[in-house]
Tab-separated table of C-alpha atoms in Angstrom:
chain	number	residue	atom	x	y	z
A	1	UNK	CA	212.488	191.349	197.128
A	2	UNK	CA	211.047	188.212	195.595
A	3	UNK	CA	212.881	185.018	196.647
A	4	UNK	CA	213.319	184.201	192.978
A	5	UNK	CA	215.623	187.196	192.710
A	6	UNK	CA	217.950	186.243	195.559
A	7	UNK	CA	219.019	182.756	194.587
A	8	UNK	CA	222.655	182.083	195.241
A	9	UNK	CA	225.118	179.234	195.249
A	10	UNK	CA	225.070	176.862	198.186
A	11	UNK	CA	226.815	178.692	201.025
A	12	UNK	CA	230.004	177.777	202.790
A	13	UNK	CA	231.050	174.141	202.719
A	14	UNK	CA	227.693	172.669	201.708
A	15	UNK	CA	228.997	171.777	198.213
A	16	UNK	CA	231.276	169.226	199.913
A	17	UNK	CA	228.216	167.004	200.281
A	18	UNK	CA	228.073	166.484	196.515
A	19	UNK	CA	230.401	164.365	194.412
A	20	UNK	CA	230.219	167.100	191.775
A	21	UNK	CA	231.071	169.879	194.261
A	22	UNK	CA	227.482	171.058	194.369
A	23	UNK	CA	227.224	172.228	190.789
A	24	UNK	CA	225.570	169.224	189.169
A	25	UNK	CA	224.047	169.294	185.682
A	26	UNK	CA	222.203	172.408	186.859
A	27	UNK	CA	223.793	174.823	189.303
A	28	UNK	CA	222.358	174.166	192.757
A	29	UNK	CA	221.113	177.147	194.709
A	30	UNK	CA	219.226	178.110	197.860
A	31	UNK	CA	217.043	181.129	198.456
A	32	UNK	CA	216.538	180.312	202.143
A	33	UNK	CA	219.091	181.727	204.591
A	34	UNK	CA	220.626	179.050	206.793
A	35	UNK	CA	221.704	179.203	210.432
A	36	UNK	CA	225.331	178.662	211.322
A	37	UNK	CA	226.473	175.069	210.901
A	38	UNK	CA	229.081	172.733	209.529
A	39	UNK	CA	229.448	169.449	207.675
A	40	UNK	CA	229.799	166.185	209.605
A	41	UNK	CA	232.327	163.528	208.672
A	42	UNK	CA	232.147	159.978	210.054
A	43	UNK	CA	234.399	159.389	213.052
A	44	UNK	CA	237.570	157.696	211.682
A	45	UNK	CA	237.468	155.280	214.616
A	46	UNK	CA	233.902	154.188	213.962
A	47	UNK	CA	233.466	150.953	211.945
A	48	UNK	CA	233.064	151.945	208.299
A	49	UNK	CA	231.827	149.836	205.411
A	50	UNK	CA	233.705	151.842	202.814
A	51	UNK	CA	235.921	154.871	202.577
A	52	UNK	CA	233.842	158.054	202.556
A	53	UNK	CA	235.414	160.726	200.381
A	54	UNK	CA	233.113	163.552	201.498
A	55	UNK	CA	231.034	164.554	204.516
A	56	UNK	CA	227.811	162.680	205.208
A	57	UNK	CA	225.579	165.672	205.991
A	58	UNK	CA	225.426	169.272	207.146
A	59	UNK	CA	224.317	170.081	210.713
A	60	UNK	CA	223.149	173.350	212.250
A	61	UNK	CA	224.887	174.615	215.363
A	62	UNK	CA	221.658	175.509	217.154
A	63	UNK	CA	218.056	174.203	217.245
A	64	UNK	CA	215.716	175.340	214.483
A	65	UNK	CA	211.986	175.820	214.036
A	66	UNK	CA	209.787	173.598	211.890
A	67	UNK	CA	208.923	176.351	209.419
A	68	UNK	CA	212.508	176.324	208.182
A	69	UNK	CA	212.189	172.620	207.390
A	70	UNK	CA	209.239	173.340	205.130
A	71	UNK	CA	211.031	176.113	203.267
A	72	UNK	CA	214.045	173.904	202.670
A	73	UNK	CA	211.860	170.985	201.621
A	74	UNK	CA	210.365	173.246	198.954
A	75	UNK	CA	213.918	174.104	197.829
A	76	UNK	CA	214.906	170.438	197.464
A	77	UNK	CA	214.277	170.144	193.695
A	78	UNK	CA	216.758	172.976	193.117
A	79	UNK	CA	219.230	172.432	195.957
A	80	UNK	CA	219.389	168.631	195.967
A	81	UNK	CA	219.421	168.821	199.781
A	82	UNK	CA	216.766	167.025	201.816
A	83	UNK	CA	216.146	168.568	205.269
A	84	UNK	CA	215.950	166.521	208.452
A	85	UNK	CA	214.931	167.526	211.955
A	86	UNK	CA	217.553	165.787	214.076
A	87	UNK	CA	216.877	164.883	217.699
A	88	UNK	CA	220.104	165.126	219.686
A	89	UNK	CA	218.609	163.998	223.008
A	90	UNK	CA	220.461	160.673	223.172
A	91	UNK	CA	223.572	161.346	221.108
A	92	UNK	CA	225.041	164.414	219.402
A	93	UNK	CA	224.979	163.926	215.647
A	94	UNK	CA	228.256	165.781	215.385
A	95	UNK	CA	230.019	162.861	217.106
A	96	UNK	CA	230.158	161.178	213.701
A	97	UNK	CA	229.095	157.702	214.841
A	98	UNK	CA	227.579	157.031	211.455
A	99	UNK	CA	228.192	154.542	208.650
A	100	UNK	CA	227.088	156.017	205.308
A	101	UNK	CA	226.075	153.599	202.581
A	102	UNK	CA	226.016	154.384	198.849
A	103	UNK	CA	222.513	155.442	197.889
A	104	UNK	CA	222.900	153.206	194.839
A	105	UNK	CA	222.712	150.245	197.234
A	106	UNK	CA	219.034	151.026	197.864
A	107	UNK	CA	218.263	149.950	194.294
A	108	UNK	CA	219.439	146.426	195.155
A	109	UNK	CA	216.600	145.800	197.617
A	110	UNK	CA	212.948	145.029	196.992
A	111	UNK	CA	210.616	145.952	199.883
A	112	UNK	CA	208.429	142.852	199.669
A	113	UNK	CA	211.488	140.580	199.636
A	114	UNK	CA	212.803	142.290	202.769
A	115	UNK	CA	209.420	141.838	204.440
A	116	UNK	CA	209.276	138.126	203.557
A	117	UNK	CA	212.819	137.583	204.830
A	118	UNK	CA	212.107	139.201	208.195
A	119	UNK	CA	208.819	137.333	208.530
A	120	UNK	CA	210.324	133.960	207.625
A	121	UNK	CA	213.212	134.355	210.058
A	122	UNK	CA	210.792	135.187	212.859
A	123	UNK	CA	208.375	132.341	212.003
A	124	UNK	CA	211.188	129.792	212.130
A	125	UNK	CA	212.277	130.869	215.606
A	126	UNK	CA	209.016	131.867	217.287
A	127	UNK	CA	207.021	129.542	219.511
A	128	UNK	CA	203.617	128.447	218.249
A	129	UNK	CA	201.705	130.674	220.652
A	130	UNK	CA	203.769	133.695	219.531
A	131	UNK	CA	202.175	133.433	216.092
A	132	UNK	CA	198.931	134.690	217.624
A	133	UNK	CA	200.556	138.117	218.074
A	134	UNK	CA	200.602	138.493	214.296
A	135	UNK	CA	197.015	137.370	213.729
A	136	UNK	CA	195.337	137.162	211.289
A	137	UNK	CA	198.547	136.307	209.381
A	138	UNK	CA	200.520	134.241	211.873
A	139	UNK	CA	203.516	132.596	210.252
A	140	UNK	CA	202.340	133.544	206.723
A	141	UNK	CA	203.634	136.913	205.494
A	142	UNK	CA	200.865	138.881	203.743
A	143	UNK	CA	203.216	140.963	201.593
A	144	UNK	CA	202.894	144.719	201.102
A	145	UNK	CA	199.568	146.422	201.720
A	146	UNK	CA	197.629	148.245	198.999
A	147	UNK	CA	198.227	151.957	198.580
A	148	UNK	CA	196.238	154.411	200.632
A	149	UNK	CA	194.053	157.271	199.421
A	150	UNK	CA	195.518	160.743	199.746
A	151	UNK	CA	193.889	162.916	202.385
A	152	UNK	CA	196.052	165.912	201.478
A	153	UNK	CA	199.125	166.898	199.492
A	154	UNK	CA	202.081	164.885	200.885
A	155	UNK	CA	204.380	167.892	201.011
A	156	UNK	CA	201.804	170.049	202.793
A	157	UNK	CA	201.263	167.249	205.300
A	158	UNK	CA	205.020	166.977	205.843
A	159	UNK	CA	205.334	170.721	206.423
A	160	UNK	CA	202.641	170.592	209.123
A	161	UNK	CA	204.304	167.669	210.860
A	162	UNK	CA	207.658	169.470	210.738
A	163	UNK	CA	206.124	172.451	212.501
A	164	UNK	CA	204.885	170.129	215.252
A	165	UNK	CA	208.274	168.395	215.621
A	166	UNK	CA	210.022	171.761	215.582
A	167	UNK	CA	208.508	172.530	218.983
A	168	UNK	CA	210.956	169.998	220.454
A	169	UNK	CA	213.940	172.132	219.466
A	170	UNK	CA	215.675	169.815	216.986
A	171	UNK	CA	218.812	170.529	215.024
A	172	UNK	CA	218.663	170.862	211.253
A	173	UNK	CA	220.371	168.409	208.960
A	174	UNK	CA	220.790	168.651	205.193
A	175	UNK	CA	221.550	165.539	203.140
A	176	UNK	CA	222.414	165.386	199.442
A	177	UNK	CA	219.824	162.923	198.097
A	178	UNK	CA	217.219	162.850	195.345
A	179	UNK	CA	214.435	161.749	197.724
A	180	UNK	CA	213.916	161.788	201.456
A	181	UNK	CA	213.837	158.017	201.835
A	182	UNK	CA	217.465	157.805	200.715
A	183	UNK	CA	218.608	160.105	203.508
A	184	UNK	CA	218.871	157.198	205.963
A	185	UNK	CA	221.552	155.516	203.867
A	186	UNK	CA	223.386	158.697	202.888
A	187	UNK	CA	223.541	160.069	206.421
A	188	UNK	CA	224.797	156.772	207.786
A	189	UNK	CA	222.002	156.417	210.347
A	190	UNK	CA	222.466	153.418	212.654
A	191	UNK	CA	219.212	153.483	214.602
A	192	UNK	CA	217.946	150.065	213.490
A	193	UNK	CA	221.293	148.269	213.745
A	194	UNK	CA	219.956	145.715	216.229
A	195	UNK	CA	217.197	144.785	213.772
A	196	UNK	CA	219.061	144.933	210.462
A	197	UNK	CA	222.745	145.432	209.804
A	198	UNK	CA	222.213	147.481	206.650
A	199	UNK	CA	220.234	150.685	206.254
A	200	UNK	CA	219.682	150.442	202.500
A	201	UNK	CA	216.854	147.840	202.793
A	202	UNK	CA	214.995	150.130	205.179
A	203	UNK	CA	215.421	153.022	202.760
A	204	UNK	CA	213.919	150.814	200.028
A	205	UNK	CA	210.861	150.267	202.226
A	206	UNK	CA	210.593	154.010	202.812
A	207	UNK	CA	210.682	154.629	199.056
A	208	UNK	CA	207.716	152.313	198.713
A	209	UNK	CA	205.858	154.115	201.509
A	210	UNK	CA	206.542	157.428	199.813
A	211	UNK	CA	204.857	156.055	196.699
A	212	UNK	CA	201.963	154.183	198.334
A	213	UNK	CA	201.152	156.287	201.408
A	214	UNK	CA	202.474	159.752	200.595
A	215	UNK	CA	205.048	159.349	203.378
A	216	UNK	CA	207.855	161.847	203.895
A	217	UNK	CA	210.954	161.472	206.075
A	218	UNK	CA	210.839	164.457	208.431
A	219	UNK	CA	212.907	163.603	211.505
A	220	UNK	CA	215.554	161.255	212.870
A	221	UNK	CA	216.934	160.505	216.307
A	222	UNK	CA	219.637	158.170	217.542
A	223	UNK	CA	217.192	155.241	217.186
A	224	UNK	CA	213.976	156.946	216.086
A	225	UNK	CA	212.330	157.866	212.794
A	226	UNK	CA	209.488	160.331	212.156
A	227	UNK	CA	207.375	160.206	208.996
A	228	UNK	CA	204.453	162.285	207.820
A	229	UNK	CA	201.756	160.268	206.047
A	230	UNK	CA	199.281	161.768	203.588
A	231	UNK	CA	197.479	158.514	202.647
A	232	UNK	CA	197.158	156.467	205.851
A	233	UNK	CA	194.963	153.362	206.122
A	234	UNK	CA	191.472	154.348	207.238
A	235	UNK	CA	189.764	150.957	207.502
A	236	UNK	CA	190.551	148.331	210.125
A	237	UNK	CA	191.378	145.693	207.513
A	238	UNK	CA	193.795	147.967	205.659
A	239	UNK	CA	195.367	149.172	208.914
A	240	UNK	CA	196.098	145.602	210.007
A	241	UNK	CA	197.823	144.935	206.699
A	242	UNK	CA	199.893	148.117	207.007
A	243	UNK	CA	200.665	147.171	210.612
A	244	UNK	CA	202.211	143.951	209.315
A	245	UNK	CA	204.596	146.003	207.183
A	246	UNK	CA	205.445	148.199	210.148
A	247	UNK	CA	206.222	145.141	212.257
A	248	UNK	CA	208.674	143.794	209.652
A	249	UNK	CA	210.260	147.243	209.455
A	250	UNK	CA	210.446	147.785	213.234
A	251	UNK	CA	209.415	144.841	215.462
A	252	UNK	CA	209.880	146.854	218.671
A	253	UNK	CA	206.822	149.019	218.001
A	254	UNK	CA	204.681	145.906	218.317
A	255	UNK	CA	206.411	143.674	220.849
A	256	UNK	CA	207.225	146.571	223.171
A	257	UNK	CA	203.964	148.339	222.363
A	258	UNK	CA	200.396	147.018	221.983
A	259	UNK	CA	201.668	143.449	221.560
A	260	UNK	CA	199.412	142.456	218.656
A	261	UNK	CA	198.897	143.565	215.077
A	262	UNK	CA	195.256	144.311	215.813
A	263	UNK	CA	196.156	146.573	218.709
A	264	UNK	CA	198.828	148.423	216.782
A	265	UNK	CA	196.557	148.759	213.741
A	266	UNK	CA	194.123	150.798	215.815
A	267	UNK	CA	196.980	153.116	216.781
A	268	UNK	CA	197.831	153.936	213.148
A	269	UNK	CA	194.371	153.849	211.518
A	270	UNK	CA	193.783	157.292	210.006
A	271	UNK	CA	196.922	158.700	211.638
A	272	UNK	CA	198.905	161.129	209.479
A	273	UNK	CA	202.273	160.523	211.127
A	274	UNK	CA	204.193	157.338	211.871
A	275	UNK	CA	206.839	157.165	214.592
A	276	UNK	CA	209.305	154.292	214.888
A	277	UNK	CA	211.872	153.426	217.512
A	278	UNK	CA	214.326	150.558	217.841
A	279	UNK	CA	215.688	149.155	221.098
């Protein structure tokens, strides 16, 4: 039977993720069967920024394969649910140590302003010889890099990366958001807490990367983030500029990695996936 003939309402308690009980202006449906799972509420004892009136996300009971991610990603326009491959190596997501932020907060942040703020704070505190690590920019923030040129369809690229990540045996998460970048705020992810107290500014940066580099949020861990990238920088000059953005977004990938923008730029030049981790 054609999938178009077996659409049905969101199963079980998934509608709890939506303020409108999952109906919306248009009735939300799925044609992809889901594994067993349940919604995750924030732990009442975990510091919260506001009272959450509904669960933050849905989580599968068992690991899933990457092909399922791709099928659910294709369903997103109808379901309103963005899929995530969730690494539970360091901490079970079901523990609820999350602090959801209103997705509307993302609108209050401008990516280039966030980048300038991070850069300025670092420049004021860093020793003079530390500025060489960020050559050729040093203490002067270059601002966002130009957009890349698409090498493939962003969704097709994301589906391939999901299949690769699926080999690790991740759990499946579903988050009620209009775009993947917003999932970090909605799910209450705390992976970059030591770098930035709020998740919404990081989600604003991800929105910009979706637009400029065909990036898609595919996976999350306790302090990790996995993106597919359909329009990566392919020249050294462009890669260095993009590397500057990555450093402002996640300083650990530079200072606990290659150590210089030039070195990190070579790691990401032409690469169709970006991985971030925070200490």
